[in-house]
PDB file of C-alpha atoms in Angstrom:
ATOM      1  CA  MET A 209    -108.071   0.923 160.072  1.00 40.00           C
ATOM      2  CA  GLU A 210    -107.243   3.154 163.284  1.00 39.00           C
ATOM      3  CA  GLU A 211    -110.593   4.110 164.575  1.00 40.00           C
ATOM      4  CA  SER A 212    -109.333   5.059 168.232  1.00 41.00           C
ATOM      5  CA  GLU A 213    -106.828   7.788 166.911  1.00 45.00           C
ATOM      6  CA  GLY A 214    -106.897  10.922 168.565  1.00 48.00           C
ATOM      7  CA  SER A 215    -109.892  12.104 171.005  1.00 67.00           C
ATOM      8  CA  LEU A 216    -112.729  12.245 168.299  1.00 85.00           C
ATOM      9  CA  THR A 217    -115.710  10.714 169.319  1.00 90.00           C
ATOM     10  CA  LYS A 218    -118.972   9.384 167.263  1.00 92.00           C
ATOM     11  CA  PRO A 219    -121.239  12.068 169.176  1.00 93.00           C
ATOM     12  CA  VAL A 220    -118.638  14.978 168.275  1.00 93.00           C
ATOM     13  CA  ALA A 221    -118.290  13.679 164.663  1.00 94.00           C
ATOM     14  CA  VAL A 222    -122.019  13.656 164.149  1.00 94.00           C
ATOM     15  CA  ILE A 223    -122.577  17.096 165.824  1.00 94.00           C
ATOM     16  CA  ALA A 224    -119.544  18.705 163.425  1.00 95.00           C
ATOM     17  CA  CYS A 225    -121.542  17.048 160.369  1.00 94.00           C
ATOM     18  CA  ILE A 226    -124.880  18.629 161.509  1.00 93.00           C
ATOM     19  CA  ALA A 227    -122.984  21.901 161.847  1.00 93.00           C
ATOM     20  CA  MET A 228    -121.267  21.940 158.491  1.00 94.00           C
ATOM     21  CA  THR A 229    -124.790  20.851 156.863  1.00 92.00           C
ATOM     22  CA  LEU A 230    -126.601  23.885 158.421  1.00 90.00           C
ATOM     23  CA  PHE A 231    -123.558  26.333 157.320  1.00 92.00           C
ATOM     24  CA  TYR A 232    -123.586  25.091 153.979  1.00 90.00           C
ATOM     25  CA  VAL A 233    -127.256  26.055 153.728  1.00 87.00           C
ATOM     26  CA  ALA A 234    -127.422  29.191 155.858  1.00 87.00           C
ATOM     27  CA  ILE A 235    -124.636  30.993 154.204  1.00 90.00           C
ATOM     28  CA  LEU A 236    -126.786  30.944 151.061  1.00 85.00           C
ATOM     29  CA  TYR A 237    -129.004  33.098 152.560  1.00 83.00           C
ATOM     30  CA  ALA A 238    -126.504  35.283 154.353  1.00 85.00           C
ATOM     31  CA  PRO A 239    -125.929  38.097 151.741  1.00 85.00           C
ATOM     32  CA  THR A 240    -129.806  39.283 152.095  1.00 81.00           C
ATOM     33  CA  LEU A 241    -130.607  38.195 155.603  1.00 79.00           C
ATOM     34  CA  ILE A 242    -127.141  38.993 157.319  1.00 80.00           C
ATOM     35  CA  LEU A 243    -125.243  41.160 155.124  1.00 79.00           C
ATOM     36  CA  ARG A 244    -128.434  43.206 153.815  1.00 82.00           C
ATOM     37  CA  LEU A 245    -127.152  43.177 150.304  1.00 82.00           C
ATOM     38  CA  PRO A 246    -129.736  44.269 147.682  1.00 87.00           C
ATOM     39  CA  PRO A 247    -131.627  41.683 146.048  1.00 83.00           C
ATOM     40  CA  PRO A 248    -129.497  40.542 142.727  1.00 85.00           C
ATOM     41  CA  GLN A 249    -130.339  42.397 139.351  1.00 86.00           C
ATOM     42  CA  SER A 250    -130.512  39.304 137.184  1.00 89.00           C
ATOM     43  CA  PHE A 251    -130.832  35.383 137.864  1.00 87.00           C
ATOM     44  CA  ASN A 252    -126.728  35.332 136.643  1.00 88.00           C
ATOM     45  CA  SER A 253    -125.894  37.700 139.446  1.00 90.00           C
ATOM     46  CA  PHE A 254    -127.899  35.608 141.719  1.00 88.00           C
ATOM     47  CA  MET A 255    -126.402  32.333 140.885  1.00 90.00           C
ATOM     48  CA  ILE A 256    -122.644  33.971 141.120  1.00 92.00           C
ATOM     49  CA  ARG A 257    -123.614  35.173 144.554  1.00 92.00           C
ATOM     50  CA  ARG A 258    -124.805  31.626 145.456  1.00 91.00           C
ATOM     51  CA  PHE A 259    -121.536  30.292 144.025  1.00 94.00           C
ATOM     52  CA  ILE A 260    -119.409  32.707 146.192  1.00 94.00           C
ATOM     53  CA  CYS A 261    -121.317  31.350 149.496  1.00 93.00           C
ATOM     54  CA  ALA A 262    -120.783  27.522 148.405  1.00 93.00           C
ATOM     55  CA  ALA A 263    -117.240  28.357 148.057  1.00 95.00           C
ATOM     56  CA  VAL A 264    -116.942  30.080 151.445  1.00 95.00           C
ATOM     57  CA  SER A 265    -118.525  27.365 153.129  1.00 94.00           C
ATOM     58  CA  SER A 266    -116.658  24.648 151.481  1.00 95.00           C
ATOM     59  CA  VAL A 267    -113.375  26.297 152.505  1.00 95.00           C
ATOM     60  CA  ALA A 268    -114.637  26.991 155.922  1.00 96.00           C
ATOM     61  CA  SER A 269    -115.383  23.135 156.252  1.00 95.00           C
ATOM     62  CA  VAL A 270    -112.057  22.187 154.921  1.00 94.00           C
ATOM     63  CA  ILE A 271    -110.274  24.277 157.520  1.00 93.00           C
ATOM     64  CA  PHE A 272    -112.658  23.086 160.248  1.00 94.00           C
ATOM     65  CA  ILE A 273    -111.990  19.511 159.567  1.00 93.00           C
ATOM     66  CA  ALA A 274    -108.290  20.106 159.682  1.00 90.00           C
ATOM     67  CA  LEU A 275    -108.283  21.616 162.974  1.00 90.00           C
ATOM     68  CA  ILE A 276    -110.692  18.896 164.507  1.00 91.00           C
ATOM     69  CA  LEU A 277    -109.054  15.683 162.966  1.00 90.00           C
ATOM     70  CA  PRO A 278    -105.819  14.050 164.579  1.00 85.00           C
ATOM     71  CA  ILE A 279    -104.139  15.257 161.608  1.00 82.00           C
ATOM     72  CA  ARG A 280    -100.186  15.092 162.614  1.00 76.00           C
ATOM     73  CA  SER A 281     -98.591  16.359 159.616  1.00 75.00           C
ATOM     74  CA  MET A 282     -98.934  19.986 157.939  1.00 75.00           C
ATOM     75  CA  GLU A 283     -97.122  18.695 154.736  1.00 80.00           C
ATOM     76  CA  ALA A 284     -99.118  19.690 151.720  1.00 79.00           C
ATOM     77  CA  SER A 285     -99.417  16.374 149.992  1.00 80.00           C
ATOM     78  CA  TYR A 286    -100.562  14.815 153.438  1.00 84.00           C
ATOM     79  CA  LEU A 287    -103.343  17.525 154.224  1.00 87.00           C
ATOM     80  CA  PHE A 288    -104.644  17.193 150.445  1.00 91.00           C
ATOM     81  CA  GLY A 289    -104.489  13.449 150.780  1.00 90.00           C
ATOM     82  CA  VAL A 290    -106.874  13.819 153.972  1.00 91.00           C
ATOM     83  CA  TYR A 291    -109.792  15.102 151.820  1.00 94.00           C
ATOM     84  CA  GLY A 292    -108.783  12.687 148.794  1.00 94.00           C
ATOM     85  CA  ILE A 293    -107.398  15.321 146.599  1.00 94.00           C
ATOM     86  CA  ARG A 294    -104.342  13.219 144.965  1.00 92.00           C
ATOM     87  CA  SER A 295    -102.636  13.332 141.602  1.00 90.00           C
ATOM     88  CA  ASP A 296    -101.802   9.484 141.693  1.00 92.00           C
ATOM     89  CA  HIS A 297    -104.236   6.787 139.870  1.00 93.00           C
ATOM     90  CA  LEU A 298    -106.005  10.030 138.491  1.00 95.00           C
ATOM     91  CA  TRP A 299    -107.080   8.181 135.024  1.00 96.00           C
ATOM     92  CA  GLN A 300    -108.588   5.276 137.148  1.00 96.00           C
ATOM     93  CA  ALA A 301    -110.537   7.772 139.569  1.00 97.00           C
ATOM     94  CA  VAL A 302    -112.218   9.391 136.472  1.00 97.00           C
ATOM     95  CA  VAL A 303    -112.840   6.417 134.079  1.00 97.00           C
ATOM     96  CA  PHE A 304    -114.139   3.674 136.130  1.00 97.00           C
ATOM     97  CA  PRO A 305    -116.426   5.444 138.305  1.00 97.00           C
ATOM     98  CA  LEU A 306    -117.691   6.903 135.106  1.00 97.00           C
ATOM     99  CA  PHE A 307    -118.073   3.956 133.051  1.00 97.00           C
ATOM    100  CA  LEU A 308    -119.572   2.159 135.976  1.00 97.00           C
ATOM    101  CA  THR A 309    -122.305   5.396 136.611  1.00 97.00           C
ATOM    102  CA  SER A 310    -123.115   5.317 133.089  1.00 96.00           C
ATOM    103  CA  LEU A 311    -124.597   1.656 133.261  1.00 96.00           C
ATOM    104  CA  MET A 312    -127.438   2.918 135.501  1.00 94.00           C
ATOM    105  CA  TYR A 313    -128.196   5.317 132.399  1.00 94.00           C
ATOM    106  CA  ALA A 314    -128.120   2.655 129.894  1.00 93.00           C
ATOM    107  CA  GLY A 315    -131.970   3.296 129.014  1.00 90.00           C
ATOM    108  CA  SER A 316    -131.298   7.008 128.689  1.00 89.00           C
ATOM    109  CA  MET A 317    -128.321   6.691 126.099  1.00 89.00           C
ATOM    110  CA  MET A 318    -130.692   4.335 124.155  1.00 87.00           C
ATOM    111  CA  PHE A 319    -133.335   6.533 124.197  1.00 84.00           C
ATOM    112  CA  LYS A 320    -131.284   9.625 123.274  1.00 80.00           C
ATOM    113  CA  SER A 321    -129.526   7.300 120.419  1.00 80.00           C
ATOM    114  CA  MET A 322    -132.901   6.414 119.017  1.00 78.00           C
ATOM    115  CA  SER A 323    -134.053   9.682 119.024  1.00 74.00           C
ATOM    116  CA  LEU A 324    -130.824  10.937 117.049  1.00 71.00           C
ATOM    117  CA  VAL A 325    -131.718   8.271 114.610  1.00 69.00           C
ATOM    118  CA  ASN A 326    -135.109   9.227 114.263  1.00 69.00           C
ATOM    119  CA  ARG A 327    -134.212  12.846 113.650  1.00 68.00           C
ATOM    120  CA  TRP A 328    -131.668  11.869 111.147  1.00 64.00           C
ATOM    121  CA  LYS A 329    -134.099  10.126 109.143  1.00 66.00           C
ATOM    122  CA  GLU A 330    -136.714  12.743 109.010  1.00 66.00           C
ATOM    123  CA  HIS A 331    -134.043  15.410 107.975  1.00 63.00           C
ATOM    124  CA  ARG A 332    -132.685  13.374 105.389  1.00 61.00           C
ATOM    125  CA  ASN A 333    -136.004  12.623 104.022  1.00 57.00           C
ATOM    126  CA  GLN A 334    -136.878  16.499 103.785  1.00 56.00           C
ATOM    127  CA  ASP A 335    -133.286  17.352 102.348  1.00 55.00           C
ATOM    128  CA  GLY A 336    -132.016  14.132 101.003  1.00 53.00           C
ATOM    129  CA  GLN A 337    -128.783  14.630 103.107  1.00 55.00           C
ATOM    130  CA  MET A 338    -126.608  11.698 103.470  1.00 56.00           C
ATOM    131  CA  PHE A 339    -125.327  10.640 106.854  1.00 55.00           C
ATOM    132  CA  PHE A 340    -121.957  12.152 106.455  1.00 58.00           C
ATOM    133  CA  ASP A 341    -123.290  15.357 105.312  1.00 61.00           C
ATOM    134  CA  CYS A 342    -125.428  15.361 108.661  1.00 59.00           C
ATOM    135  CA  VAL A 343    -122.231  14.415 110.672  1.00 58.00           C
ATOM    136  CA  LYS A 344    -120.208  17.063 108.918  1.00 61.00           C
ATOM    137  CA  ASN A 345    -123.067  19.748 109.994  1.00 61.00           C
ATOM    138  CA  ILE A 346    -122.973  18.376 113.413  1.00 58.00           C
ATOM    139  CA  LEU A 347    -119.282  18.979 113.705  1.00 59.00           C
ATOM    140  CA  GLN A 348    -119.541  22.503 112.162  1.00 60.00           C
ATOM    141  CA  SER A 349    -122.062  23.594 114.776  1.00 61.00           C
ATOM    142  CA  PHE A 350    -120.342  21.895 117.637  1.00 54.00           C
ATOM    143  CA  PRO A 351    -118.155  25.084 118.450  1.00 64.00           C
ATOM    144  CA  GLY A 352    -120.711  27.439 118.708  1.00 62.00           C
ATOM    145  CA  LYS A 353    -123.031  25.024 120.734  1.00 61.00           C
ATOM    146  CA  MET A 354    -120.281  24.527 123.296  1.00 61.00           C
ATOM    147  CA  LEU A 355    -119.762  28.170 123.408  1.00 64.00           C
ATOM    148  CA  SER A 356    -123.217  28.458 124.322  1.00 64.00           C
ATOM    149  CA  VAL A 357    -123.558  25.792 126.981  1.00 64.00           C
ATOM    150  CA  THR A 358    -120.549  27.003 128.701  1.00 67.00           C
ATOM    151  CA  SER A 359    -121.706  30.614 128.965  1.00 77.00           C
ATOM    152  CA  ASP A 360    -125.000  29.171 130.439  1.00 86.00           C
ATOM    153  CA  ILE A 361    -124.896  29.799 134.249  1.00 89.00           C
ATOM    154  CA  LEU A 362    -126.695  26.547 134.837  1.00 88.00           C
ATOM    155  CA  PHE A 363    -124.113  24.739 133.320  1.00 89.00           C
ATOM    156  CA  TRP A 364    -121.548  26.146 135.871  1.00 90.00           C
ATOM    157  CA  ARG A 365    -123.999  25.409 138.396  1.00 91.00           C
ATOM    158  CA  ASN A 366    -124.883  21.669 137.790  1.00 91.00           C
ATOM    159  CA  LEU A 367    -121.429  20.343 136.344  1.00 93.00           C
ATOM    160  CA  ILE A 368    -118.836  22.459 138.100  1.00 94.00           C
ATOM    161  CA  VAL A 369    -119.786  24.414 141.260  1.00 95.00           C
ATOM    162  CA  ALA A 370    -122.763  22.013 142.758  1.00 92.00           C
ATOM    163  CA  PRO A 371    -120.462  18.759 142.215  1.00 95.00           C
ATOM    164  CA  LEU A 372    -117.280  20.268 143.456  1.00 96.00           C
ATOM    165  CA  THR A 373    -118.735  22.008 146.611  1.00 95.00           C
ATOM    166  CA  GLU A 374    -121.008  19.325 147.537  1.00 93.00           C
ATOM    167  CA  GLU A 375    -118.414  16.560 147.076  1.00 96.00           C
ATOM    168  CA  LEU A 376    -116.024  18.704 149.043  1.00 96.00           C
ATOM    169  CA  VAL A 377    -118.206  19.174 152.037  1.00 95.00           C
ATOM    170  CA  PHE A 378    -120.321  15.891 151.885  1.00 94.00           C
ATOM    171  CA  ARG A 379    -117.822  13.631 151.274  1.00 95.00           C
ATOM    172  CA  ALA A 380    -114.242  14.910 151.464  1.00 96.00           C
ATOM    173  CA  CYS A 381    -114.873  16.574 155.123  1.00 95.00           C
ATOM    174  CA  MET A 382    -117.537  14.411 156.522  1.00 95.00           C
ATOM    175  CA  ILE A 383    -116.283  11.042 155.654  1.00 95.00           C
ATOM    176  CA  PRO A 384    -112.772  11.319 157.100  1.00 94.00           C
ATOM    177  CA  LEU A 385    -114.753  12.965 160.129  1.00 94.00           C
ATOM    178  CA  LEU A 386    -117.146   9.838 160.811  1.00 94.00           C
ATOM    179  CA  LEU A 387    -114.539   7.201 159.847  1.00 93.00           C
ATOM    180  CA  CYS A 388    -112.135   8.892 162.565  1.00 92.00           C
ATOM    181  CA  GLY A 389    -115.267   9.076 164.913  1.00 92.00           C
ATOM    182  CA  GLY A 390    -115.489   5.375 164.970  1.00 90.00           C
ATOM    183  CA  PHE A 391    -118.395   4.562 162.402  1.00 92.00           C
ATOM    184  CA  ARG A 392    -117.746   1.639 160.203  1.00 91.00           C
ATOM    185  CA  ALA A 393    -117.586   1.937 156.371  1.00 91.00           C
ATOM    186  CA  TYR A 394    -121.014   0.477 155.860  1.00 91.00           C
ATOM    187  CA  ASN A 395    -122.656   2.704 158.558  1.00 92.00           C
ATOM    188  CA  VAL A 396    -120.732   5.658 156.987  1.00 94.00           C
ATOM    189  CA  ILE A 397    -122.224   5.055 153.858  1.00 94.00           C
ATOM    190  CA  PHE A 398    -125.854   5.410 154.663  1.00 90.00           C
ATOM    191  CA  LEU A 399    -125.333   8.089 157.457  1.00 91.00           C
ATOM    192  CA  CYS A 400    -123.471  10.418 155.378  1.00 89.00           C
ATOM    193  CA  PRO A 401    -126.264  10.892 152.835  1.00 88.00           C
ATOM    194  CA  THR A 402    -128.772  11.833 155.463  1.00 88.00           C
ATOM    195  CA  PHE A 403    -126.856  15.249 155.838  1.00 87.00           C
ATOM    196  CA  PHE A 404    -126.645  15.516 152.227  1.00 80.00           C
ATOM    197  CA  SER A 405    -130.342  15.228 151.565  1.00 78.00           C
ATOM    198  CA  LEU A 406    -130.814  17.607 154.782  1.00 76.00           C
ATOM    199  CA  ALA A 407    -128.956  20.293 152.867  1.00 71.00           C
ATOM    200  CA  HIS A 408    -131.642  20.055 149.974  1.00 67.00           C
ATOM    201  CA  LEU A 409    -134.607  20.823 152.439  1.00 65.00           C
ATOM    202  CA  ASN A 410    -134.174  24.503 151.468  1.00 61.00           C
ATOM    203  CA  HIS A 411    -135.792  23.672 148.142  1.00 59.00           C
ATOM    204  CA  MET A 412    -138.973  23.100 149.710  1.00 54.00           C
ATOM    205  CA  ARG A 413    -139.548  26.863 150.169  1.00 58.00           C
ATOM    206  CA  GLU A 414    -138.325  27.737 146.728  1.00 60.00           C
ATOM    207  CA  VAL A 415    -140.567  24.922 144.968  1.00 55.00           C
ATOM    208  CA  TYR A 416    -143.611  25.818 146.915  1.00 52.00           C
ATOM    209  CA  SER A 417    -143.203  29.624 146.677  1.00 57.00           C
ATOM    210  CA  ARG A 418    -141.802  30.200 142.818  1.00 59.00           C
ATOM    211  CA  HIS A 419    -143.780  27.381 141.225  1.00 56.00           C
ATOM    212  CA  ASN A 420    -147.096  28.177 143.117  1.00 62.00           C
ATOM    213  CA  TYR A 421    -147.296  24.503 143.948  1.00 61.00           C
ATOM    214  CA  SER A 422    -149.783  23.497 146.917  1.00 62.00           C
ATOM    215  CA  LEU A 423    -148.032  22.352 150.082  1.00 62.00           C
ATOM    216  CA  LEU A 424    -149.058  18.565 149.211  1.00 67.00           C
ATOM    217  CA  LYS A 425    -147.533  18.776 145.791  1.00 66.00           C
ATOM    218  CA  ALA A 426    -144.173  20.760 146.752  1.00 61.00           C
ATOM    219  CA  SER A 427    -143.774  17.829 149.624  1.00 66.00           C
ATOM    220  CA  MET A 428    -144.147  15.201 147.017  1.00 70.00           C
ATOM    221  CA  VAL A 429    -141.928  16.889 144.822  1.00 65.00           C
ATOM    222  CA  ILE A 430    -139.104  17.543 147.595  1.00 65.00           C
ATOM    223  CA  GLY A 431    -139.745  14.025 148.651  1.00 72.00           C
ATOM    224  CA  LEU A 432    -138.831  12.372 145.513  1.00 74.00           C
ATOM    225  CA  GLN A 433    -135.680  14.529 145.202  1.00 75.00           C
ATOM    226  CA  LEU A 434    -134.607  13.726 148.556  1.00 78.00           C
ATOM    227  CA  GLY A 435    -134.922  10.102 147.946  1.00 82.00           C
ATOM    228  CA  TYR A 436    -133.019  10.646 144.637  1.00 82.00           C
ATOM    229  CA  THR A 437    -130.200  12.425 147.042  1.00 85.00           C
ATOM    230  CA  VAL A 438    -129.979   9.690 149.472  1.00 88.00           C
ATOM    231  CA  ILE A 439    -129.559   6.939 146.938  1.00 91.00           C
ATOM    232  CA  PHE A 440    -126.911   9.085 145.083  1.00 92.00           C
ATOM    233  CA  GLY A 441    -125.363  10.277 148.538  1.00 93.00           C
ATOM    234  CA  SER A 442    -124.934   6.458 149.119  1.00 95.00           C
ATOM    235  CA  TYR A 443    -123.282   5.628 145.918  1.00 96.00           C
ATOM    236  CA  ALA A 444    -121.038   8.746 146.124  1.00 96.00           C
ATOM    237  CA  SER A 445    -119.931   7.871 149.498  1.00 96.00           C
ATOM    238  CA  PHE A 446    -119.163   4.344 148.654  1.00 96.00           C
ATOM    239  CA  LEU A 447    -117.074   5.588 146.010  1.00 97.00           C
ATOM    240  CA  PHE A 448    -115.040   7.914 147.993  1.00 96.00           C
ATOM    241  CA  ILE A 449    -114.597   5.350 150.803  1.00 95.00           C
ATOM    242  CA  ARG A 450    -113.774   2.695 148.295  1.00 95.00           C
ATOM    243  CA  THR A 451    -111.191   4.658 146.109  1.00 95.00           C
ATOM    244  CA  GLY A 452    -110.049   7.223 148.879  1.00 93.00           C
ATOM    245  CA  ASN A 453    -109.984   9.572 145.940  1.00 95.00           C
ATOM    246  CA  ILE A 454    -112.515  12.708 145.730  1.00 97.00           C
ATOM    247  CA  VAL A 455    -112.418  12.780 142.074  1.00 97.00           C
ATOM    248  CA  ALA A 456    -114.266   9.483 141.818  1.00 97.00           C
ATOM    249  CA  PRO A 457    -117.643  11.017 143.278  1.00 97.00           C
ATOM    250  CA  LEU A 458    -116.995  14.149 141.717  1.00 97.00           C
ATOM    251  CA  VAL A 459    -117.169  12.830 138.069  1.00 97.00           C
ATOM    252  CA  ALA A 460    -120.094  10.590 138.644  1.00 97.00           C
ATOM    253  CA  HIS A 461    -121.950  13.502 140.472  1.00 96.00           C
ATOM    254  CA  ALA A 462    -121.282  15.628 137.341  1.00 96.00           C
ATOM    255  CA  PHE A 463    -122.637  12.864 134.974  1.00 95.00           C
ATOM    256  CA  CYS A 464    -126.025  12.339 137.044  1.00 94.00           C
ATOM    257  CA  ASN A 465    -126.411  16.050 137.223  1.00 92.00           C
ATOM    258  CA  TYR A 466    -126.116  16.255 133.682  1.00 91.00           C
ATOM    259  CA  MET A 467    -128.194  12.993 132.860  1.00 91.00           C
ATOM    260  CA  GLY A 468    -130.970  13.804 135.448  1.00 88.00           C
ATOM    261  CA  LEU A 469    -133.190  11.055 136.267  1.00 85.00           C
ATOM    262  CA  PRO A 470    -132.565   7.602 134.576  1.00 87.00           C
ATOM    263  CA  VAL A 471    -135.033   6.694 131.801  1.00 82.00           C
ATOM    264  CA  LEU A 472    -136.783   3.361 132.703  1.00 79.00           C
ATOM    265  CA  PHE A 473    -139.394   2.883 130.390  1.00 74.00           C
ATOM    266  CA  VAL A 474    -140.623   4.611 127.065  1.00 75.00           C
ATOM    267  CA  GLN A 475    -143.881   3.706 125.524  1.00 71.00           C
ATOM    268  CA  ARG A 476    -143.415   1.344 122.221  1.00 69.00           C
ATOM    269  CA  LYS A 477    -139.411   1.757 122.673  1.00 74.00           C
ATOM    270  CA  GLY A 478    -139.172  -1.881 124.545  1.00 81.00           C
ATOM    271  CA  LEU A 479    -135.215  -1.520 123.521  1.00 86.00           C
ATOM    272  CA  VAL A 480    -135.112   1.154 126.294  1.00 86.00           C
ATOM    273  CA  THR A 481    -136.423  -0.855 128.908  1.00 89.00           C
ATOM    274  CA  VAL A 482    -133.835  -3.681 127.813  1.00 91.00           C
ATOM    275  CA  ALA A 483    -130.953  -1.418 128.066  1.00 91.00           C
ATOM    276  CA  PHE A 484    -132.017  -0.015 131.380  1.00 91.00           C
ATOM    277  CA  ILE A 485    -132.448  -3.423 133.129  1.00 93.00           C
ATOM    278  CA  ALA A 486    -129.245  -4.778 131.222  1.00 95.00           C
ATOM    279  CA  GLY A 487    -127.587  -1.491 132.664  1.00 95.00           C
ATOM    280  CA  VAL A 488    -128.630  -2.190 135.979  1.00 95.00           C
ATOM    281  CA  ILE A 489    -127.485  -5.759 136.171  1.00 96.00           C
ATOM    282  CA  SER A 490    -124.023  -5.012 134.766  1.00 97.00           C
ATOM    283  CA  PHE A 491    -123.768  -2.155 137.387  1.00 97.00           C
ATOM    284  CA  VAL A 492    -124.561  -4.344 140.305  1.00 96.00           C
ATOM    285  CA  TRP A 493    -122.210  -7.127 138.894  1.00 97.00           C
ATOM    286  CA  LEU A 494    -119.258  -4.529 138.486  1.00 97.00           C
ATOM    287  CA  LEU A 495    -119.815  -2.548 141.514  1.00 96.00           C
ATOM    288  CA  PHE A 496    -117.596  -4.062 143.591  1.00 95.00           C
ATOM    289  CA  PRO A 497    -114.739  -5.334 141.194  1.00 96.00           C
ATOM    290  CA  ILE A 498    -114.636  -2.109 139.440  1.00 96.00           C
ATOM    291  CA  THR A 499    -114.132  -0.005 142.661  1.00 96.00           C
ATOM    292  CA  ARG A 500    -111.354  -2.303 144.322  1.00 94.00           C
ATOM    293  CA  PRO A 501    -109.139  -0.276 146.361  1.00 93.00           C
ATOM    294  CA  ASP A 502    -106.056  -1.349 144.873  1.00 91.00           C
ATOM    295  CA  LEU A 503    -107.148  -0.267 141.611  1.00 94.00           C
ATOM    296  CA  TYR A 504    -106.861   3.345 143.037  1.00 95.00           C
ATOM    297  CA  ASN A 505    -104.013   3.113 145.400  1.00 91.00           C
ATOM    298  CA  ASP A 506    -100.336   1.778 146.082  1.00 87.00           C
ATOM    299  CA  ARG A 507    -100.990   1.057 149.564  1.00 81.00           C
ATOM    300  CA  THR A 508    -104.101  -0.557 151.219  1.00 79.00           C
ATOM    301  CA  ASN A 509    -102.755  -1.300 154.634  1.00 78.00           C
ATOM    302  CA  ASN A 510    -101.470   0.562 157.621  1.00 73.00           C
ATOM    303  CA  CYS A 511    -103.044   3.886 156.718  1.00 77.00           C
ATOM    304  CA  ARG A 512    -104.817   6.718 158.988  1.00 82.00           C
ATOM    305  CA  CYS A 513    -108.373   6.324 160.049  1.00 84.00           C
ATOM    306  CA  TRP A 514    -109.742   8.792 157.152  1.00 86.00           C
ATOM    307  CA  HIS A 515    -108.371   6.311 154.475  1.00 87.00           C
ATOM    308  CA  GLY A 516    -111.465   4.313 154.475  1.00 86.00           C
ATOM    309  CA  TYR A 517    -110.580   1.904 151.650  1.00 86.00           C
ATOM    310  CA  CYS A 518    -108.043   0.258 154.281  1.00 82.00           C
ATOM    311  CA  SER A 519    -111.122  -1.361 155.886  1.00 78.00           C
ATOM    312  CA  TRP A 520    -111.766  -2.976 152.693  1.00 73.00           C
ATOM    313  CA  SER A 521    -108.533  -4.715 152.117  1.00 55.00           C
TER     314      SER A 521
END
């Protein structure tokens, strides 16, 4: 790995990451505080305005990194490769990280499965419907439910906009910067989530004011959220560095947003706890084998400093 390429240093890399973090958060408030735009008329308008701000921040960060990194070629495929935006090994970057991430939610999926079975049993006892009739009803109602979900602004925030913009800024932009600044891969995995968690401190004000929580309760809620973002940020950084593909942490991010916090324990449902423990053990066992750099890359040697997977070969 070429850590000495160019004139980028560790302090410059850290300062640049802090600047991108502050800009990512600050621009969310720019429409009202700087542009003096009137307050949005609805929640959907408010979220769309934030989507635009996040997109502007992401594009600005991509341009900023292109100017600061020692990039010698302006070829499109080369530039996209800097940020892990690649078309090769695409199915591996989707399937393997998604499967690996789902193992941490084995307890959650067991709980959901048991709930669905219980609901079907109750429904069958009431209406006398057979299993295949229930499946038929579910399939018939599926298009309407999908339309309802995709028209929900929170769906776009949690599964599309937030994963895309956050992974682009906090993984695709910051990790190459830190690697080229001379930080080792293991250090980046734990350093990068620090910036990611700091970007969520703005939620403190929203939780405190909107939900009318006490300062102590709001601090506890945000503390839990920050702890979760640090853990997930480390995992997402690990995926990006190991695979060299932005799709890997992107699908993991969207999946985690959809599932929420993993279910660890449910009273009188011991199978949920057993499934969770089995999932954690499987996750730890498969973490390195299923993220081997050679599964996602044709070459794992003689590459640039922003291609972190080179240091793992």
